[in-house]
Short mmCIF file of C-alpha atoms and ligand atoms in Angstrom, two decimals:
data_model
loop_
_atom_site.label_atom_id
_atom_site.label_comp_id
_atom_site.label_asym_id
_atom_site.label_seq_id
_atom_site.Cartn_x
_atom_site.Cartn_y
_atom_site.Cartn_z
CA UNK A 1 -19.55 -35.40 193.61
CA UNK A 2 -16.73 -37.48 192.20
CA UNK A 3 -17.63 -38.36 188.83
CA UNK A 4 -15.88 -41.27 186.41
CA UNK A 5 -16.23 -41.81 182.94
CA UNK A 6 -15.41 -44.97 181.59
CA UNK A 7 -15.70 -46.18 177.89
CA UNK A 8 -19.34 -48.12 177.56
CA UNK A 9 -21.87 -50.07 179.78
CA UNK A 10 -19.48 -52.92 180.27
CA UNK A 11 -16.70 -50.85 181.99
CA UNK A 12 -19.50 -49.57 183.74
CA UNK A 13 -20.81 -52.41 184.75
CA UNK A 14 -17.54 -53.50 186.04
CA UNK A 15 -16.01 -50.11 187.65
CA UNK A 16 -19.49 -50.48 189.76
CA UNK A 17 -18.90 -54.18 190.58
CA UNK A 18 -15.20 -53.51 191.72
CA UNK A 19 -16.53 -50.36 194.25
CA UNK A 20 -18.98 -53.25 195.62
CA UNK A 21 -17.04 -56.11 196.23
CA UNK A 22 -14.42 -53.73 198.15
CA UNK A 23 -17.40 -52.00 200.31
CA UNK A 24 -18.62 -55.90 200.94
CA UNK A 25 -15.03 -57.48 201.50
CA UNK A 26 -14.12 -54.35 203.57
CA UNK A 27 -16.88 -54.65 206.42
CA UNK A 28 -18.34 -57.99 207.72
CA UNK A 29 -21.76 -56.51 207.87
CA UNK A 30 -22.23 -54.78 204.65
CA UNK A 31 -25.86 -53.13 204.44
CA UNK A 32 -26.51 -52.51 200.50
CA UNK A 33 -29.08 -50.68 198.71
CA UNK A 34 -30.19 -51.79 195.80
CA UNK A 35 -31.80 -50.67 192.48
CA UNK A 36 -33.68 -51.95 189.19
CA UNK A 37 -34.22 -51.15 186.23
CA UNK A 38 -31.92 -51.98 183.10
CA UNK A 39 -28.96 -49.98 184.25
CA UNK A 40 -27.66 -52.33 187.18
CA UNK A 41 -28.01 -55.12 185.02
CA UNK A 42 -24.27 -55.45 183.88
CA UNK A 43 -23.50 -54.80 187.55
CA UNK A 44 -25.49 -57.72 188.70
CA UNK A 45 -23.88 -59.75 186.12
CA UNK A 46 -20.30 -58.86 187.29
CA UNK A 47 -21.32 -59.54 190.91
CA UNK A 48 -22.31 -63.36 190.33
CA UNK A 49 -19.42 -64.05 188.05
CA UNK A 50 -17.27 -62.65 190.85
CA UNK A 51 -18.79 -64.66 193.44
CA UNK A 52 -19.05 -67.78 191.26
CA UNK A 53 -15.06 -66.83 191.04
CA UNK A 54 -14.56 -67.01 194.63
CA UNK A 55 -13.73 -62.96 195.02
CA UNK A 56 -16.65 -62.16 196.96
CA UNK A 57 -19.41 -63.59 199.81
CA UNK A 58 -22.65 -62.23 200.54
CA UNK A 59 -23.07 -64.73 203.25
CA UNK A 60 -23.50 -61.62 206.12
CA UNK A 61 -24.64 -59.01 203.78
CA UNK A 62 -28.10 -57.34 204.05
CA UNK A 63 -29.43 -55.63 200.99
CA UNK A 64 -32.71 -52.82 200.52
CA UNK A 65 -33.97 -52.17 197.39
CA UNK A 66 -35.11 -49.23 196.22
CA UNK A 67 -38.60 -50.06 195.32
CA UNK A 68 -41.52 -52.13 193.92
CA UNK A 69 -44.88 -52.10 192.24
CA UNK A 70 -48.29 -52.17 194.09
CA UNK A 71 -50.39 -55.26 193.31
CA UNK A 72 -47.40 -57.43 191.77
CA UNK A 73 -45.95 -60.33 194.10
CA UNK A 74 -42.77 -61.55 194.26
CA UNK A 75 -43.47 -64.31 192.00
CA UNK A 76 -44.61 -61.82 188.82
CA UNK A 77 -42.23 -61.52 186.43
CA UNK A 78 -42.73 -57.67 187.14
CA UNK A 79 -41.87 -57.35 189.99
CA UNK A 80 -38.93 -55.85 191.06
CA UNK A 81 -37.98 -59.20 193.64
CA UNK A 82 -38.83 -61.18 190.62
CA UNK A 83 -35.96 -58.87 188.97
CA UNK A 84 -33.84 -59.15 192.03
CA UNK A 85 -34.00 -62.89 192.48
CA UNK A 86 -33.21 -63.45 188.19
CA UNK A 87 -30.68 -61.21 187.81
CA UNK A 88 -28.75 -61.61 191.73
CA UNK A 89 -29.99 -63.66 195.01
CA UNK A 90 -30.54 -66.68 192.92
CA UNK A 91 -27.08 -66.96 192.27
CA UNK A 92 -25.26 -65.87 195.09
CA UNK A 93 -24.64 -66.08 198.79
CA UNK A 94 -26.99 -63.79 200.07
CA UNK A 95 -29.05 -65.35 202.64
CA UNK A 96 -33.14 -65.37 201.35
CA UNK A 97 -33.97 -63.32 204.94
CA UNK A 98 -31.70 -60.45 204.57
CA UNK A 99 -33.12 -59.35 201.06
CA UNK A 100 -35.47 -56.70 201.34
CA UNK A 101 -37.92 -55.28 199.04
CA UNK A 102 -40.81 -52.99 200.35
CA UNK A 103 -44.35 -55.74 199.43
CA UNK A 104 -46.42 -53.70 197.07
CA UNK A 105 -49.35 -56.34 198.05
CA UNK A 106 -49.39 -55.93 201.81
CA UNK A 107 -52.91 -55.11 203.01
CA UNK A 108 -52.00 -52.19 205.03
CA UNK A 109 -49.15 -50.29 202.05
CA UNK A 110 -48.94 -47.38 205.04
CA UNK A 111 -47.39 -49.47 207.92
CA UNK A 112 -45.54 -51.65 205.22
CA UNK A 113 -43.46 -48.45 204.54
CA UNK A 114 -43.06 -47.54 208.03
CA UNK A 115 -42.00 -50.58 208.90
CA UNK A 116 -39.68 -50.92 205.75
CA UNK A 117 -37.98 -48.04 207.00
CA UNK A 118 -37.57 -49.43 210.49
CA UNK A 119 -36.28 -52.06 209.17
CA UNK A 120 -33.41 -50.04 207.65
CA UNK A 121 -33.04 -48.20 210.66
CA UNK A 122 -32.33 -51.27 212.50
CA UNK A 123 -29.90 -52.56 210.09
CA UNK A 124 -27.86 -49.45 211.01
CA UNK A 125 -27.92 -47.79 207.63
CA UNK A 126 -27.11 -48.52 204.02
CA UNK A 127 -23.72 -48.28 203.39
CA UNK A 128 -23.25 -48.30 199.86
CA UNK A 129 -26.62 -47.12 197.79
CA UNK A 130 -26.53 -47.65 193.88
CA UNK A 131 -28.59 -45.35 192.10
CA UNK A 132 -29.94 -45.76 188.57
CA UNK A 133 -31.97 -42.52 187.41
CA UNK A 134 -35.05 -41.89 185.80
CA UNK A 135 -35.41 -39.68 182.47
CA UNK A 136 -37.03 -36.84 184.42
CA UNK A 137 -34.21 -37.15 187.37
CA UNK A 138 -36.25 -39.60 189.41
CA UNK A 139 -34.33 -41.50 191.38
CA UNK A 140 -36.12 -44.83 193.56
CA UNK A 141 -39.33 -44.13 192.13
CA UNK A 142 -39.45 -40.53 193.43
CA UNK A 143 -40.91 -38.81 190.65
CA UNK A 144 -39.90 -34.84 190.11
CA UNK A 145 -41.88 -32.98 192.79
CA UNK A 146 -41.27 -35.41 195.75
CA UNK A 147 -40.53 -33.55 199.12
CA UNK A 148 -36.72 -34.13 199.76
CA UNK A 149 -37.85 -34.89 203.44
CA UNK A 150 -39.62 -37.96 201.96
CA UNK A 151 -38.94 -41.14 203.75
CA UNK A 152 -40.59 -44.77 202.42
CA UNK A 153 -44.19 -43.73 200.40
CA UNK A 154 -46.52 -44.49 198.14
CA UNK A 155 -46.04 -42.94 194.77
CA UNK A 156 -48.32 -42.09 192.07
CA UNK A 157 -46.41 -42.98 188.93
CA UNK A 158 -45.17 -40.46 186.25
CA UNK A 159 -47.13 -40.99 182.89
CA UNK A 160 -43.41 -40.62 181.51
CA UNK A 161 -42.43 -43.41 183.79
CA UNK A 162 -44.94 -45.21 182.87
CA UNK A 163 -44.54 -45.39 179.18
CA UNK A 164 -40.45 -46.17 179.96
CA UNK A 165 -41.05 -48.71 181.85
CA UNK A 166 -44.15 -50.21 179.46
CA UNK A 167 -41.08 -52.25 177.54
CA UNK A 168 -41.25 -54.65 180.46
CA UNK A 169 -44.86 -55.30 180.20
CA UNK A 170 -47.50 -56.63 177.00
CA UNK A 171 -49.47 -53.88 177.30
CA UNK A 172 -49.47 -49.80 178.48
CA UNK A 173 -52.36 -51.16 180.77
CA UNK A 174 -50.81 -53.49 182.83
CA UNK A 175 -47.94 -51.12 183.87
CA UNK A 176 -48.86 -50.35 187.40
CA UNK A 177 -50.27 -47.10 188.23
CA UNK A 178 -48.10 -46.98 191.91
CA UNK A 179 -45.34 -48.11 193.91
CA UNK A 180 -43.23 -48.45 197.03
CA UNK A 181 -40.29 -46.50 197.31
CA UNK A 182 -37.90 -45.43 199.77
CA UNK A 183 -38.07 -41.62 199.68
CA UNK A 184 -35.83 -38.90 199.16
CA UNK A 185 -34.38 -38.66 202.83
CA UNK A 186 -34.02 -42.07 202.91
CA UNK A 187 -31.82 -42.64 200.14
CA UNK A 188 -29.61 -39.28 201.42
CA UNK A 189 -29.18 -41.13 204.79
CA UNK A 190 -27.26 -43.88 203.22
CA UNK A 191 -23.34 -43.81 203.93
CA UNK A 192 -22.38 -43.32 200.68
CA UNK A 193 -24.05 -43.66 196.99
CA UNK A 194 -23.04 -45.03 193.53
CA UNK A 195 -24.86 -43.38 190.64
CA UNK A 196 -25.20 -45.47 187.46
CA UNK A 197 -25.52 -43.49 183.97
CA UNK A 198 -25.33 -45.37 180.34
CA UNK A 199 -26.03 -44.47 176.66
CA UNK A 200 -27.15 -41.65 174.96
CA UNK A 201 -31.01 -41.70 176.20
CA UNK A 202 -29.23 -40.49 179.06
CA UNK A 203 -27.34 -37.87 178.32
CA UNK A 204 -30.16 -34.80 178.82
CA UNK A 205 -30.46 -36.11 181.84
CA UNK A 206 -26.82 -35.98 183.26
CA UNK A 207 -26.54 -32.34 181.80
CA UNK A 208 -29.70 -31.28 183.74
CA UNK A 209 -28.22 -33.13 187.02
CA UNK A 210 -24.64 -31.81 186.67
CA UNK A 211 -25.33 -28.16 185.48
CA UNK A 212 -29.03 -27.64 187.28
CA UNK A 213 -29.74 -26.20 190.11
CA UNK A 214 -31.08 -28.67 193.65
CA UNK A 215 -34.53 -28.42 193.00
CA UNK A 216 -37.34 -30.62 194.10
CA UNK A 217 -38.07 -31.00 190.39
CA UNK A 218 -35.05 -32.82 189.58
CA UNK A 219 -35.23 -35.19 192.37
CA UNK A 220 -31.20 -36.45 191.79
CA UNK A 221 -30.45 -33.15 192.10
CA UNK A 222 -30.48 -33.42 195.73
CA UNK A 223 -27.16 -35.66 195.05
CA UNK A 224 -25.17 -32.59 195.37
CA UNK A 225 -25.73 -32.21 198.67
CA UNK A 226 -24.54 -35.53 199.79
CA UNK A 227 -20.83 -36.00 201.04
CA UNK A 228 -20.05 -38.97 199.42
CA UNK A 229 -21.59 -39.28 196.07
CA UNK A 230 -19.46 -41.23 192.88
CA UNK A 231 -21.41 -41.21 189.42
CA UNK A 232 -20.23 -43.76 186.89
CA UNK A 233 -21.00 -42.40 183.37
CA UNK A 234 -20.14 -44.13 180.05
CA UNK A 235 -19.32 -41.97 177.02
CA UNK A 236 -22.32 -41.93 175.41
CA UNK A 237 -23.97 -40.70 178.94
CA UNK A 238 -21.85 -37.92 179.28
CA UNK A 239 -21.50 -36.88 175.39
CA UNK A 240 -23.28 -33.76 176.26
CA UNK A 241 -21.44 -32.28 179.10
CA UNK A 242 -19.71 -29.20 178.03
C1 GLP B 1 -37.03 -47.20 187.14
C2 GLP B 1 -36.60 -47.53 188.60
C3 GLP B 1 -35.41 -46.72 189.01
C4 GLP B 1 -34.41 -46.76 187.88
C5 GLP B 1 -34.94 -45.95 186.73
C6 GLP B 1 -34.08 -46.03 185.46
O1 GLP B 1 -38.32 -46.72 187.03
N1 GLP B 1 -37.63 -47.39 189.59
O2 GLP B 1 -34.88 -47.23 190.23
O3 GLP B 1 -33.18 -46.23 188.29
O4 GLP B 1 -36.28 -46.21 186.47
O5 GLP B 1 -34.25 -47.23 184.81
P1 GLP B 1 -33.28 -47.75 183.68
O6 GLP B 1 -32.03 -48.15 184.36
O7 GLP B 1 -34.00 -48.91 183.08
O8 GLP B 1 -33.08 -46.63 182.73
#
């Protein structure tokens, strides 16, 4: 894993946005995979400055996100397209058709993430997968004990998850209980991946993913076996690594 530390979220955010724009304004038909959450937010940011700049044209990119809740739409502030949409496609590019998100209200969730994954398939693999990572080394929303054969599921969500992500929502209740996510296997298959970490909440959770072991209960973890893996880590992130 090639790992860079840069001085705070903003350098982040920016180091991330610079590996992008080259992956997108290297190949015509840049397949991205995407991910929520506050950590890509900077990221986003950078991206639609850089476009509104003139650097950069999503015009024949495809993006996959990571994941989304069951029982939000698109149109719930919630959801993760909701997030997408505020934070990226409204303000770029990126043609409305080649911006996927697994539907956590399809009737039939099953052949939603079969057919998710087809759809990936037939976009001839992500090239360039950011990561953000959970508190308990989730990664998508593969919580710790997720088969690292997994391919596009239904999860169960972590109480832990739960309770992170509650600062989103009014109330602990209306945090869903599941979610779409692209599995393990499915974020391993991408060409190569771009690992987000920022601030000190975070920095437990670097040491346990640089100096543990792979396990299925650190689902990042699996990260080390991947060929081409970059981490971006701010000081505060990586305050704890000896
Ligand atoms: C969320 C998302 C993940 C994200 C992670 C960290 O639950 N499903 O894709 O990487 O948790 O989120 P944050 O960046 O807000 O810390």
């Amino acid at each position: 894993m090639n790992i860079i530390t840069v001085k705070d979220y903003q350098e982040m955010s920016e180091h991330a946005g610079k590996l992008l724009i080259e992956k997108v304004n290297s190949k015509r038909k840049t397949v991205l995979g995407l991910a929520t959450g506050s950590t890509p937010e900077g990221l986003y940011a950078y991206l639609v400055k850089k476009y509104k700049e003139g650097n950069v044209s999503f015009a024949d990119v495809q993006t996959f996100n990571l994941d989304e809740y069951v029982g939000l739409d698109g149109d719930d502030p919630n959801s993760y397209m909701h997030y997408m949409k505020h934070h990226l496609f409204n303000h770029i590019d990126l043609p409305a058709q080649n911006a996927h998100l697994p539907s956590g209200t399809a009737e039939d969730l099953e052949e939603e993430c079969n057919a998710y994954e087809k759809k990936i398939e037939d976009a001839g693999k992500i090239d360039l997968q950011v990561l953000g990572i959970g508190l308990n080394g989730h990664i998508g929303f593969n919580e710790p004990g997720t088969s690292f054969k997994s391919r596009t599921h239904i999860v169960e969500l972590d109480a832990s998850t739960r309770q992170a992500n509650a600062r989103f929502f009014d109330s602990m209740e209306e945090v869903p209980t599941q979610a779409l996510t692209m599995g393990i296997a499915s974020i391993m298959n991408s060409r190569e991946i771009m690992l987000l970490v920022s601030g000190e909440g975070k920095a437990e959770t670097l040491v346990k993913l640089l100096e543990g072991r792979v396990t299925e209960d650190f689902p990042a973890s699996i990260l080390h076996e991947h060929p081409n893996v970059t981490i971006i880590a701010d000081e505060a992130a990586y305050s704890k690594i000896k």
